[in-house]
Short mmCIF file of C-alpha atoms and ligand atoms in Angstrom, two decimals:
data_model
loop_
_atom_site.label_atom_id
_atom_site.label_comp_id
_atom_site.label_asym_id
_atom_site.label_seq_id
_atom_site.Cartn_x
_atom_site.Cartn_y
_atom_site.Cartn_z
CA UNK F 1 46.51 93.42 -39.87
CA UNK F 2 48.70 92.08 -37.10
CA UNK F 3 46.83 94.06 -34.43
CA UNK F 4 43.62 92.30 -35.60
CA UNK F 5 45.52 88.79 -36.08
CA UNK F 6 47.44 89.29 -32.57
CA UNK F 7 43.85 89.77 -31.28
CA UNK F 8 42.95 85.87 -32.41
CA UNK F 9 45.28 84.58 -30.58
CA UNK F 10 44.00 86.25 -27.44
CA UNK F 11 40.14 85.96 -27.68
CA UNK F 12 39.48 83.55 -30.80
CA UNK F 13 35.69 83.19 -29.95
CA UNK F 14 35.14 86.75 -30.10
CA UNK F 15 36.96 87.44 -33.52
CA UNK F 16 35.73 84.49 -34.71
CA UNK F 17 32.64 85.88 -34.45
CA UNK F 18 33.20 89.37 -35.66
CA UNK F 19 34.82 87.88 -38.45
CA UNK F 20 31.46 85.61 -39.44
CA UNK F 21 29.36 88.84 -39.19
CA UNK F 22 31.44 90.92 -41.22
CA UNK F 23 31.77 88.08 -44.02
CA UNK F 24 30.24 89.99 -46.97
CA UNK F 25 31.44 87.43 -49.76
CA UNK F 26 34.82 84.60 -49.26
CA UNK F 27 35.28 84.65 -52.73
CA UNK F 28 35.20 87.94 -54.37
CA UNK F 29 35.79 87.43 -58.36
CA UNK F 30 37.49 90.56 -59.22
CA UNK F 31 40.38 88.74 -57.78
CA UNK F 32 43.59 90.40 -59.22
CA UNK F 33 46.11 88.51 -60.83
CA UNK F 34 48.71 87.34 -58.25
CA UNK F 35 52.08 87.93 -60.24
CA UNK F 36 53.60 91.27 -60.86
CA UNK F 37 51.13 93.56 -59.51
CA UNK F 38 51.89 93.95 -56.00
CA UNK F 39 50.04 91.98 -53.14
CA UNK F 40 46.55 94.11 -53.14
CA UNK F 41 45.54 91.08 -53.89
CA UNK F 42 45.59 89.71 -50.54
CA UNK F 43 43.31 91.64 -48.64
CA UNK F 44 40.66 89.65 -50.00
CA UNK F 45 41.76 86.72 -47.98
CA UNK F 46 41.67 88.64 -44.57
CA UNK F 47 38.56 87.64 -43.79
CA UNK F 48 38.59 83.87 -44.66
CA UNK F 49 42.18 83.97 -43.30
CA UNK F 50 40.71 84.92 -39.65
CA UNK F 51 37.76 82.94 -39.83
CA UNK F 52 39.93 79.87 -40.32
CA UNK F 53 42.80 81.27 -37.56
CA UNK F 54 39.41 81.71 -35.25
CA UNK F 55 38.01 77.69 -35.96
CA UNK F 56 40.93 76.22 -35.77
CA UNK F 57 42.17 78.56 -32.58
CA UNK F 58 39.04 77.72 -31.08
CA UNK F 59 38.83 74.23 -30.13
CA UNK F 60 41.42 71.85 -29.09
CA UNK F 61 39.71 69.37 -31.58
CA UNK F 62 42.73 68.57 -33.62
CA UNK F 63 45.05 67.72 -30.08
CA UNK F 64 41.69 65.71 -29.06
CA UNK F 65 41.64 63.89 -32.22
CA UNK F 66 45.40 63.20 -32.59
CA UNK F 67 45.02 61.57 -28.43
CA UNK F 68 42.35 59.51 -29.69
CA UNK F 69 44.29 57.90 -32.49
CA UNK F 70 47.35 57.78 -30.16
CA UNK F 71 45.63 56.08 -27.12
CA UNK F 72 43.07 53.86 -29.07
CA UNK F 73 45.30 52.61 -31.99
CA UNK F 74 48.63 53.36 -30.91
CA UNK F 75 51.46 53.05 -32.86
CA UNK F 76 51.71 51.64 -36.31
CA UNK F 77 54.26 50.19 -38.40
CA UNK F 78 53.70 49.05 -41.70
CA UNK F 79 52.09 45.44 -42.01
CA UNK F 80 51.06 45.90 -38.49
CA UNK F 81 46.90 45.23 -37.67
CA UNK F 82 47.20 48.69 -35.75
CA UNK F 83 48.29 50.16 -38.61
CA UNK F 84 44.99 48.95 -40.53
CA UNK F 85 43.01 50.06 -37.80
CA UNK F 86 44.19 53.38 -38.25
CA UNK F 87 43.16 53.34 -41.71
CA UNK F 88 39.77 52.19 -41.25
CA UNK F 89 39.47 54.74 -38.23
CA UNK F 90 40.58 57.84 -40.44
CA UNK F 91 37.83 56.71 -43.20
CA UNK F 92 35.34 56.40 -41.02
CA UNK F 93 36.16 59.79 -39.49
CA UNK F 94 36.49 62.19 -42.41
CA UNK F 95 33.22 60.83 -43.58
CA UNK F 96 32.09 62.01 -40.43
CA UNK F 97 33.76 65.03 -41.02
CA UNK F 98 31.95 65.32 -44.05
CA UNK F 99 35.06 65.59 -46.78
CA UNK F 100 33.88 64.08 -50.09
CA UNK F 101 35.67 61.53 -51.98
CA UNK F 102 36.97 59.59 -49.14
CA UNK F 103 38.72 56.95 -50.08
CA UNK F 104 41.62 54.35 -49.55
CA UNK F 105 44.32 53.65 -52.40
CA UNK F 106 45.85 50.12 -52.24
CA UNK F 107 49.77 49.94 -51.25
CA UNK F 108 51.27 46.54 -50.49
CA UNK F 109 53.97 47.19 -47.89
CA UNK F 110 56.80 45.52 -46.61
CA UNK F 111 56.09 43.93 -43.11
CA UNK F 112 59.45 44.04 -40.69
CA UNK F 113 58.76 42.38 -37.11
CA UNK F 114 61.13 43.27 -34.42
CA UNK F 115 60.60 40.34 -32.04
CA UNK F 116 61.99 40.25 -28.70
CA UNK F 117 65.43 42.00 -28.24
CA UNK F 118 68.18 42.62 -25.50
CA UNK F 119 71.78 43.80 -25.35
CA UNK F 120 74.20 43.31 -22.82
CA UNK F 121 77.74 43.97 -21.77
CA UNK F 122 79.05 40.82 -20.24
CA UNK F 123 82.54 42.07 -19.93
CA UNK F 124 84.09 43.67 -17.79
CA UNK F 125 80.97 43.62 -16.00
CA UNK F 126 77.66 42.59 -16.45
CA UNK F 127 75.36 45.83 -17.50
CA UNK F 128 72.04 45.82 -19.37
CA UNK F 129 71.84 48.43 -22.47
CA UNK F 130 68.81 49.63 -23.37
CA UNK F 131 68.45 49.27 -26.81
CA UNK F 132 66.25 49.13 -29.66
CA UNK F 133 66.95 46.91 -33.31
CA UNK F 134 67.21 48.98 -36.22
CA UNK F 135 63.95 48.81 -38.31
CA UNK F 136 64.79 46.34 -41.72
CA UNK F 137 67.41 44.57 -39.90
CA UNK F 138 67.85 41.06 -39.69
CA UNK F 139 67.80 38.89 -36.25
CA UNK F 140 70.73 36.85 -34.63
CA UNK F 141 70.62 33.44 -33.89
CA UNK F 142 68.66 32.41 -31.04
CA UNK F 143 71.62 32.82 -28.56
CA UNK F 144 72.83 35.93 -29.83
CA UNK F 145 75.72 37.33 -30.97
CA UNK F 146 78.66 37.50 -28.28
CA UNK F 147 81.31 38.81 -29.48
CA UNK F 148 84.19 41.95 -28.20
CA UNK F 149 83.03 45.58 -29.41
CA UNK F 150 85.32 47.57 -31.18
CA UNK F 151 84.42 52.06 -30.80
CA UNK F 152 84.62 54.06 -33.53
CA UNK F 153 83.96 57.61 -34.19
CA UNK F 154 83.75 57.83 -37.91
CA UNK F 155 83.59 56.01 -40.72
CA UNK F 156 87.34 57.19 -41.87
CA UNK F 157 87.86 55.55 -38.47
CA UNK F 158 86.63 52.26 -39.51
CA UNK F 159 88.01 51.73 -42.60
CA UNK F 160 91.94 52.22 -40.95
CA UNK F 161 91.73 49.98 -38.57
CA UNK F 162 89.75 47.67 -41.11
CA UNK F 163 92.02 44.44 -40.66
CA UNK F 164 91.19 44.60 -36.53
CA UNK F 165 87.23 44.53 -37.33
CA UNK F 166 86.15 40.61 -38.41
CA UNK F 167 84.41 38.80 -35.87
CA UNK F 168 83.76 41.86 -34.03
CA UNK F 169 80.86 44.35 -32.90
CA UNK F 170 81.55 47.64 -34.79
CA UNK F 171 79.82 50.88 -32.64
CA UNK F 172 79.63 54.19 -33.87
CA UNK F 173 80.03 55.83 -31.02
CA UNK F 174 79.10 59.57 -32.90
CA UNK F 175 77.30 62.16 -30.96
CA UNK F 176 73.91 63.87 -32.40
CA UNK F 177 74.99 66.96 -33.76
CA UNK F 178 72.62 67.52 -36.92
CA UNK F 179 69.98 64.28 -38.32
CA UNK F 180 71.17 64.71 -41.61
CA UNK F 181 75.13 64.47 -40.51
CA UNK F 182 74.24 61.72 -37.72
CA UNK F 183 71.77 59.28 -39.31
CA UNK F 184 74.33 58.26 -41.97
CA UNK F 185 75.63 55.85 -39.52
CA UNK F 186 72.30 54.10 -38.61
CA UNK F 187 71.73 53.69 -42.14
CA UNK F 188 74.97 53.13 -43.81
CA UNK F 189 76.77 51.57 -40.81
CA UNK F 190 75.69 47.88 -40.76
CA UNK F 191 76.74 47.40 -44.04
CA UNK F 192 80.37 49.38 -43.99
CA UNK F 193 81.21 47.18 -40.98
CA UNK F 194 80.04 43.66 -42.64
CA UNK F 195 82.32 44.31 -45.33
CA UNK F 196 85.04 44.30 -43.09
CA UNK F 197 83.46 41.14 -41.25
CA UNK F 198 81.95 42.45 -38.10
CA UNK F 199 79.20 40.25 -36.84
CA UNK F 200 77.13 42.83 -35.39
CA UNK F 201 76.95 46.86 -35.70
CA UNK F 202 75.61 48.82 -32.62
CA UNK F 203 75.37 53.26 -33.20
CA UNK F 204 74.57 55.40 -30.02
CA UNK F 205 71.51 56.29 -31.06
CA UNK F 206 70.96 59.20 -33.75
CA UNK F 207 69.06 61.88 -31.27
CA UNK F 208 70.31 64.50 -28.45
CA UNK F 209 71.10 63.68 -25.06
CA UNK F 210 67.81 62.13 -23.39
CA UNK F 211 66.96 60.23 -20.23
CA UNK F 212 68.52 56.95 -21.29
CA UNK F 213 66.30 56.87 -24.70
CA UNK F 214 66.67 54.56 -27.05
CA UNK F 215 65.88 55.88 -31.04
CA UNK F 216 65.17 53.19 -33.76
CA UNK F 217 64.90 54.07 -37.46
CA UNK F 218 65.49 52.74 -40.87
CA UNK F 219 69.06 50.95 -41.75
CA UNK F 220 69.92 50.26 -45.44
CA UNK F 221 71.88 47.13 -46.32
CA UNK F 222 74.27 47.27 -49.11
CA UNK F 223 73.68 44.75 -51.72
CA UNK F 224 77.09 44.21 -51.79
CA UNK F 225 77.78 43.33 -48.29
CA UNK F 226 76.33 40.68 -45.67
CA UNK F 227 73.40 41.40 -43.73
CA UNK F 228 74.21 41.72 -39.82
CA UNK F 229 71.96 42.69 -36.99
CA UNK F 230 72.51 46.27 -36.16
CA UNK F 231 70.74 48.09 -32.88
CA UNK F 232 70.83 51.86 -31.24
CA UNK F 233 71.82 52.28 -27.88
CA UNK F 234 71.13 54.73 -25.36
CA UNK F 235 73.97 57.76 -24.80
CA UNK F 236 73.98 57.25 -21.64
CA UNK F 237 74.74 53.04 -22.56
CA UNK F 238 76.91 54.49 -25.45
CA UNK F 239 79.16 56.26 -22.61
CA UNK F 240 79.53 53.50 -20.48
CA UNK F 241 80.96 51.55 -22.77
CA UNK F 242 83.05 54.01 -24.11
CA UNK F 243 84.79 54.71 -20.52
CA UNK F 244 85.54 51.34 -20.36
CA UNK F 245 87.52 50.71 -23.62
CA UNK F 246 88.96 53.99 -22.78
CA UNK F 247 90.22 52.18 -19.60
CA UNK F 248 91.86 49.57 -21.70
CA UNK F 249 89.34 47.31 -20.44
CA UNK F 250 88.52 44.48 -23.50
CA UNK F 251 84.35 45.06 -23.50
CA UNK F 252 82.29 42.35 -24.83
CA UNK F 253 78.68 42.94 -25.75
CA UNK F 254 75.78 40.22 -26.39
CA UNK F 255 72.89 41.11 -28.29
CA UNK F 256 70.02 39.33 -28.84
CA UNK F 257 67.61 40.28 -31.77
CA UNK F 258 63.89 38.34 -33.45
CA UNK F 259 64.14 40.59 -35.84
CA UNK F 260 62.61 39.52 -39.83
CA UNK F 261 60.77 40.02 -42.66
CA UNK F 262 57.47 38.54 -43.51
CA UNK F 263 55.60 38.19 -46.26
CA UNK F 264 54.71 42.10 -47.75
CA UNK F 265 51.04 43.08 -46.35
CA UNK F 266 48.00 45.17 -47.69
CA UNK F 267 47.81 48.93 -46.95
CA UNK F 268 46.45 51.82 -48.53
CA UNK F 269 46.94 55.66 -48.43
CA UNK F 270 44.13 57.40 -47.03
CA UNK F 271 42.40 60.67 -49.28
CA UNK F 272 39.87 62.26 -48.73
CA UNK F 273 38.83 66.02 -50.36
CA UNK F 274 36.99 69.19 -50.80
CA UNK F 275 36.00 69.29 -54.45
CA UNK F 276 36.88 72.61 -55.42
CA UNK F 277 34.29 74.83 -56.75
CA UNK F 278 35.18 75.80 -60.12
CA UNK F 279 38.11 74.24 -61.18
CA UNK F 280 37.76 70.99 -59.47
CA UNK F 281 40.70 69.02 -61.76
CA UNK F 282 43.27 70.81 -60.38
CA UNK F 283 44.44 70.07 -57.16
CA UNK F 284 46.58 70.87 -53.72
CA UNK F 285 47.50 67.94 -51.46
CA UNK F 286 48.33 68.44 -47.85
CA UNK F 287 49.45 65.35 -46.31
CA UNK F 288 51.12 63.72 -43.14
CA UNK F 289 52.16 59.87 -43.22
CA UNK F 290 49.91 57.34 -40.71
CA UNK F 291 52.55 54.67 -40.59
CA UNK F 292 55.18 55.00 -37.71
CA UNK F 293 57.52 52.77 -35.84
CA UNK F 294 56.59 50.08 -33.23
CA UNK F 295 57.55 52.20 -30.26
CA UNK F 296 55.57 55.09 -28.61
CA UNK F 297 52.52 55.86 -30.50
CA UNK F 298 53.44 57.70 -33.59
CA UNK F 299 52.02 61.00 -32.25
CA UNK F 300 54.76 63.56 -33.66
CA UNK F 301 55.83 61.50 -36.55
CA UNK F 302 53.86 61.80 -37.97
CA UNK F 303 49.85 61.32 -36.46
CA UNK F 304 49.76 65.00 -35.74
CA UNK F 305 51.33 66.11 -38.65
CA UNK F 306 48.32 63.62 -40.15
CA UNK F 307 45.92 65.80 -38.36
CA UNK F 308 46.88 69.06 -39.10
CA UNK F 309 46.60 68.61 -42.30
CA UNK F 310 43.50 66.97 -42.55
CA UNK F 311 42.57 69.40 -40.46
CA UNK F 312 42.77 72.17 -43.25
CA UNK F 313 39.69 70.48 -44.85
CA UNK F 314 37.41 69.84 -42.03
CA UNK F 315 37.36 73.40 -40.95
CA UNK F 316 37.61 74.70 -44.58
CA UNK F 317 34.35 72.43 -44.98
CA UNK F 318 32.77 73.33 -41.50
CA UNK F 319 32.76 77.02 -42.29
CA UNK F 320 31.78 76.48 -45.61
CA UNK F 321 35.04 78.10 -47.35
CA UNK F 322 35.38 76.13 -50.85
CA UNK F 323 38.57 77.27 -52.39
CA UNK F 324 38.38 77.40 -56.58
CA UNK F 325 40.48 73.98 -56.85
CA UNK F 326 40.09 70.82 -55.07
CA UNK F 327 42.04 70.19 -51.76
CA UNK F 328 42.89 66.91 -51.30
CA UNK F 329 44.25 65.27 -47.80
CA UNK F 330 46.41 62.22 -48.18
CA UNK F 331 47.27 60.02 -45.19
CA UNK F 332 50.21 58.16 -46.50
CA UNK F 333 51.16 54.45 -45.42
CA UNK F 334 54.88 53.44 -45.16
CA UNK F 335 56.89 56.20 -44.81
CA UNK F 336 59.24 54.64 -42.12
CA UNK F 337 60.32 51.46 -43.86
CA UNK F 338 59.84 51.71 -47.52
CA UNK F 339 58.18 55.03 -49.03
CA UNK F 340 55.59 52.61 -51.03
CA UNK F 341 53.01 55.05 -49.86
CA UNK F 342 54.62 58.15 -52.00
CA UNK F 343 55.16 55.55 -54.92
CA UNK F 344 51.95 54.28 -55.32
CA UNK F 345 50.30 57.69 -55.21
CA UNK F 346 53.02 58.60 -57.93
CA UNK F 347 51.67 55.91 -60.36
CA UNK F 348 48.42 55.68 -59.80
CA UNK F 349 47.91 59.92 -60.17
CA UNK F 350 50.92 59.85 -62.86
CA UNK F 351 48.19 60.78 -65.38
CA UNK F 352 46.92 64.20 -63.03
CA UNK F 353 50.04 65.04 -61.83
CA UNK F 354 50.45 67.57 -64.26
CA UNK F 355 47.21 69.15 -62.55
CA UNK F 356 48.55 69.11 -58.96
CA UNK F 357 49.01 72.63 -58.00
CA UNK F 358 51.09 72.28 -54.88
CA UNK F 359 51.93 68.96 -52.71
CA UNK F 360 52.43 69.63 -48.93
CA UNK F 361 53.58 67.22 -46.41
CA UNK F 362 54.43 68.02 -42.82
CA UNK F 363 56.49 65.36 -41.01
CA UNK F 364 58.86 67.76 -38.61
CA UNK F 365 56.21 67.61 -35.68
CA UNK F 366 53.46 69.69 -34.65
CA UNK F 367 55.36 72.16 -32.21
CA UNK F 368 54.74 75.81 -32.65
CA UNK F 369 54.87 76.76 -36.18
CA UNK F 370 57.32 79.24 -37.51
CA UNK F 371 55.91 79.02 -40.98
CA UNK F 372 56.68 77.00 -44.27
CA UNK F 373 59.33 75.07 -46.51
CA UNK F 374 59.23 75.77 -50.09
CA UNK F 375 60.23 74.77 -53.41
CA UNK F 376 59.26 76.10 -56.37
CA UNK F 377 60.37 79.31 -58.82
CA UNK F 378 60.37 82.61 -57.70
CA UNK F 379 57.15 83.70 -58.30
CA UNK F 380 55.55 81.06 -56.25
CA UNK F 381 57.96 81.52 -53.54
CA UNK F 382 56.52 85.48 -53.82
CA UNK F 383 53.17 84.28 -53.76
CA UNK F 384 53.88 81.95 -50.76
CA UNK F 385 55.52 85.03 -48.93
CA UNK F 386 52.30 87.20 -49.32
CA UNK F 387 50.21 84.26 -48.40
CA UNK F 388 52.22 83.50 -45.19
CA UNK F 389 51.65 87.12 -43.83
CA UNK F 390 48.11 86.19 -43.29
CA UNK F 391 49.47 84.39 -40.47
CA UNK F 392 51.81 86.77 -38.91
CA UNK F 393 49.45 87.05 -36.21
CA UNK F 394 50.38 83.60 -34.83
CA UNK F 395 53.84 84.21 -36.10
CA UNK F 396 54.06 81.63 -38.56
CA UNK F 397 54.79 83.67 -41.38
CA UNK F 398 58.43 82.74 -42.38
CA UNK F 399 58.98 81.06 -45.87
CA UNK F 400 61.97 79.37 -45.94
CA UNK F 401 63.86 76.80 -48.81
CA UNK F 402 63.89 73.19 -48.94
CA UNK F 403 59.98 72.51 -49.13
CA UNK F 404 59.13 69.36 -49.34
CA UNK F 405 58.77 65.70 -47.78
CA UNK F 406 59.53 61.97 -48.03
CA UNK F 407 55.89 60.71 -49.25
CA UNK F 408 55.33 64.00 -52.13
CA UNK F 409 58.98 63.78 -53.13
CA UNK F 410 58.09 60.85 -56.04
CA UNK F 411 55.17 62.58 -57.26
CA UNK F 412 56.97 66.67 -56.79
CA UNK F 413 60.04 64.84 -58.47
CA UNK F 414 57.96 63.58 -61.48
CA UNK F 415 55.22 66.14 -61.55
CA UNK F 416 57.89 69.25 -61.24
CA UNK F 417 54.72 70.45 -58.64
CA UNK F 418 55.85 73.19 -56.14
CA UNK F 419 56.29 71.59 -52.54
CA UNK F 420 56.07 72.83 -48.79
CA UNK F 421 56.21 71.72 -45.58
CA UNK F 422 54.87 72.12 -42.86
CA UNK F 423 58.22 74.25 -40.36
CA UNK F 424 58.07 74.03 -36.43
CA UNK F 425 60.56 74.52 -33.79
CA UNK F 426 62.49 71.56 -34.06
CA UNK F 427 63.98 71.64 -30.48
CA UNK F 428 62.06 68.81 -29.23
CA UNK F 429 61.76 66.96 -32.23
CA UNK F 430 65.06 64.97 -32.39
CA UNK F 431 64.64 63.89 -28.67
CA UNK F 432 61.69 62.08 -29.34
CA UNK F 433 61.92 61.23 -32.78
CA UNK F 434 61.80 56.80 -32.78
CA UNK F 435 61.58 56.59 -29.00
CA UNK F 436 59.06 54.62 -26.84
CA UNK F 437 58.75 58.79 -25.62
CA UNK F 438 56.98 59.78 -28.98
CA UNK F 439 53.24 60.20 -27.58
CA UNK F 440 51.13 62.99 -26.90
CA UNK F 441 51.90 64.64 -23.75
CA UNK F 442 54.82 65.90 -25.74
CA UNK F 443 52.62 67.93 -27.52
CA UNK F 444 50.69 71.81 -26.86
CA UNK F 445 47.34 71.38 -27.92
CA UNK F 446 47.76 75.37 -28.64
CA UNK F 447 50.84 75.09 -30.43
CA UNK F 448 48.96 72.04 -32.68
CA UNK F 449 46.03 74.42 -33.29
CA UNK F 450 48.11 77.08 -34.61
CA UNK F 451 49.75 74.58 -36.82
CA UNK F 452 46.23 73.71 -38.48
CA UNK F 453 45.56 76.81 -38.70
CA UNK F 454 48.78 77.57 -40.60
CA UNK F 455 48.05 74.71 -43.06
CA UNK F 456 44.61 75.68 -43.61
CA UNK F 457 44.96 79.12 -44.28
CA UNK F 458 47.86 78.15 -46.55
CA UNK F 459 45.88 75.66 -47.97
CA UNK F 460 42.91 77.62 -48.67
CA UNK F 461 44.38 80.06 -50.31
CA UNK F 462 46.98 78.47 -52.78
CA UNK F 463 43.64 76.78 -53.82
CA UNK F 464 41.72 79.79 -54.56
CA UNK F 465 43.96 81.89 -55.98
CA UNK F 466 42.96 83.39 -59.72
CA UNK F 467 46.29 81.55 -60.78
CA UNK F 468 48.01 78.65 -60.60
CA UNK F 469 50.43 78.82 -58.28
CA UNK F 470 53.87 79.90 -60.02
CA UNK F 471 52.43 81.28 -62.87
ZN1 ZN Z 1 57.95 60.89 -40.16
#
């Protein structure tokens, strides 16, 4: 099996091939059940396994697609016209693709507009900082905020040295170690420095060292605490300034910000399907989110992870493989800034949740694939594992914990439905994650192919086993 599956990654044409002329029947019916006896039942899935390793290994259509939606839309924040034009583009094209039920589910979504913006030290020396506003905050007045910038390094930090902090810019000056330690001070920051009466809240922004790279993102206000502007700055800004008040030097900052709210906008979630072919009610999503931030063009978070997914379909369609169940893609709107997206699939499906199978979302990036999240009991997560060695042969056959994903988490939360995602190697991923450097030359058409082929082999099969998944 990995000799033959080593060989698609090498000549995909030619096994691709093979594989179509030795296709006696995808969907033999004296399936066994997938639980407790062994995994003999996975040979059957060899075949359809490869053929879908070969299509997807084949082309460079997904890469192709994602640089058209990159360089002819761009990127997309929620409430933004290129964010609608992304919608209407992905309708158009799985109809093309020929996936049935193609649709678009009304979401209205919050619409944050960043304006102009610019930072500057103006003491000790004049500098520009390359910065970007956080996403949700609020604006300055038109001249800015001037005031002298305070360093901290934690938020333990802040709070004993509370009394120096009113009238002040607070920066968390915190270097990236892990997103899940770091981004606690983009989002929690602004409002644990207004309570203390800062007028401003600047972080070194939450990604590795890059070349002078500034990463926006989500802040949360408090309800409890005034809203103040708040902006990411570059390290390489976020040293600077630490040097000087490590000099002694008294460092004043000005920052200038647009940013606002207007009125909420329409959006939609985009779905489209392959009806399953005998039990059509029950259902596997694999899913991406369209929306992104204002900056770059949204090509690893998420349009690729978008097209990957969708991907599963149109070659599960092309070759004619139609899994037992229905798989259903969902492009989700306003992930970034709000989640409504998620929510609105969560109430409007709250009635066929109980009849979703599996919900996958991948949001990490499209960078070679080392395999899957998941969350679910144990005999899933067996299930999974025997799946997932269908695709040792591109070596993304690792099932690790903590499936799951910001747009499926209402619905996998309500519905108690077994989640994946979608695992890469990260490396790359923080360095470009909210950047004006998040755009397609990042990404290995290769590596992209082998991710669709990961989701639609995973896909495919979770659909058209005898059981439900878990059971
Ligand atoms: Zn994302």
């Amino acid at each position: 099996m990995c000799q033959r599956a080593r060989i698609v990654i090498a000549l995909p044409f030619v096994v691709f091939a093979v594989a179509a002329v030795l296709a006696q029947s995808p969907h033999p019916d004296n399936a066994h059940a997938t639980g407790t006896n062994g995994s003999q039942w996975i040979h059957q899935y060899r075949e359809p396994a490869s053929r879908l390793i070969g299509e997807a290994m084949g082309s460079t259509f997904a890469w192709q697609r994602l640089a058209v939606l990159t360089d002819t839309i761009g990127n997309r924040l929620s409430g933004s016209p290129a964010l609608e034009r992304a919608i209407s583009w992905a309708v158009e094209e799985m109809k093309r693709d020929g996936l049935e039920n193609v649709r678009t589910e009304h979401v209205v979504v919050p619409k944050w507009v960043r304006g102009t913006e610019s930072a500057e030290i103006v003491e000790p020396v004049r500098h520009p900082i390359v910065m970007l506003g956080l996403g949700d905050s609020v604006g300055t007045p038109q001249e800015g905020v001037q005031a002298d910038v305070l360093t901290f390094h934690s938020f333990e930090e802040l709070d004993s040295k509370a009394s120096l902090v009113r009238g002040k810019i607070v920066f968390f000056n915190v270097p990236f170690t892990a997103y899940g330690e770091t981004v606690r001070f983009r989002s929690g920051g602004p409002s644990r420095a207004a309570r203390y009466g800062a007028v401003a809240m600047l972080i070194r922004s939450v990604g590795p060292e890059g070349l002078r790279t500034p990463h926006t993102g989500a802040l949360q206000y408090s309800p409890d605490a005034p809203k103040i502007p708040a902006a990411a700055i570059t390290a390489e800004d976020a040293d600077r300034i630490q040097r000087m008040a490590d000099r002694g030097s008294r460092v004043v900052v000005r920052l200038k910000m647009e940013a606002h709210f207007e009125a909420d906008a329409e959006s939609a979630n985009v779905i489209g399907e392959l009806r399953g072919r005998e039990r059509s009610d029950e259902i596997v999503v694999v899913s991406g989110h369209l929306d992104s931030w204002d900056v770059g063009a949204g090509a690893s978070d998420d349009g690729g992870g978008c097209i990957v997914t969708w991907e599963a379909l149109r070659i599960m369609k092309k070759l004619n493989l139609r899994p037992r169940r229905t798989v259903r893609v969902v492009l989700w709107t306003n992930e970034e800034n709000g989640g409504r997206g998620g929510l609105a699939y969560r109430d409007l499906h709250r009635a066929e949740l109980a009849k979703h199978v599996m919900m996958l979302e991948s949001d990490g990036g499209v960078f070679r694939p080392l395999g899957f999240g998941f969350t679910g009991n144990e005999t899933g997560r067996q299930t999974v594992k025997t799946i997932a060695s269908l695709l040792s042969g591109i070596a993304a056959d690792q099932i690790n914990g903590g499936g799951g994903g910001a747009d499926i988490g209402p619905s996998v939360t309500e519905g108690r439905i077994p989640a994946m995602s979608l695992d890469v190697d990260g490396s790359k991923y923080f360095l470009l994650h909210h950047t004006p450097a998040d755009t397609i030359d990042k990404i290995d058409p290769v590596e992209m192919a082998k991710c669709a082929a990961a989701v639609a082999v995973m896909a495919y099969v979770v659909a058209d086993l005898p059981q439900r998944l878990g059971q």
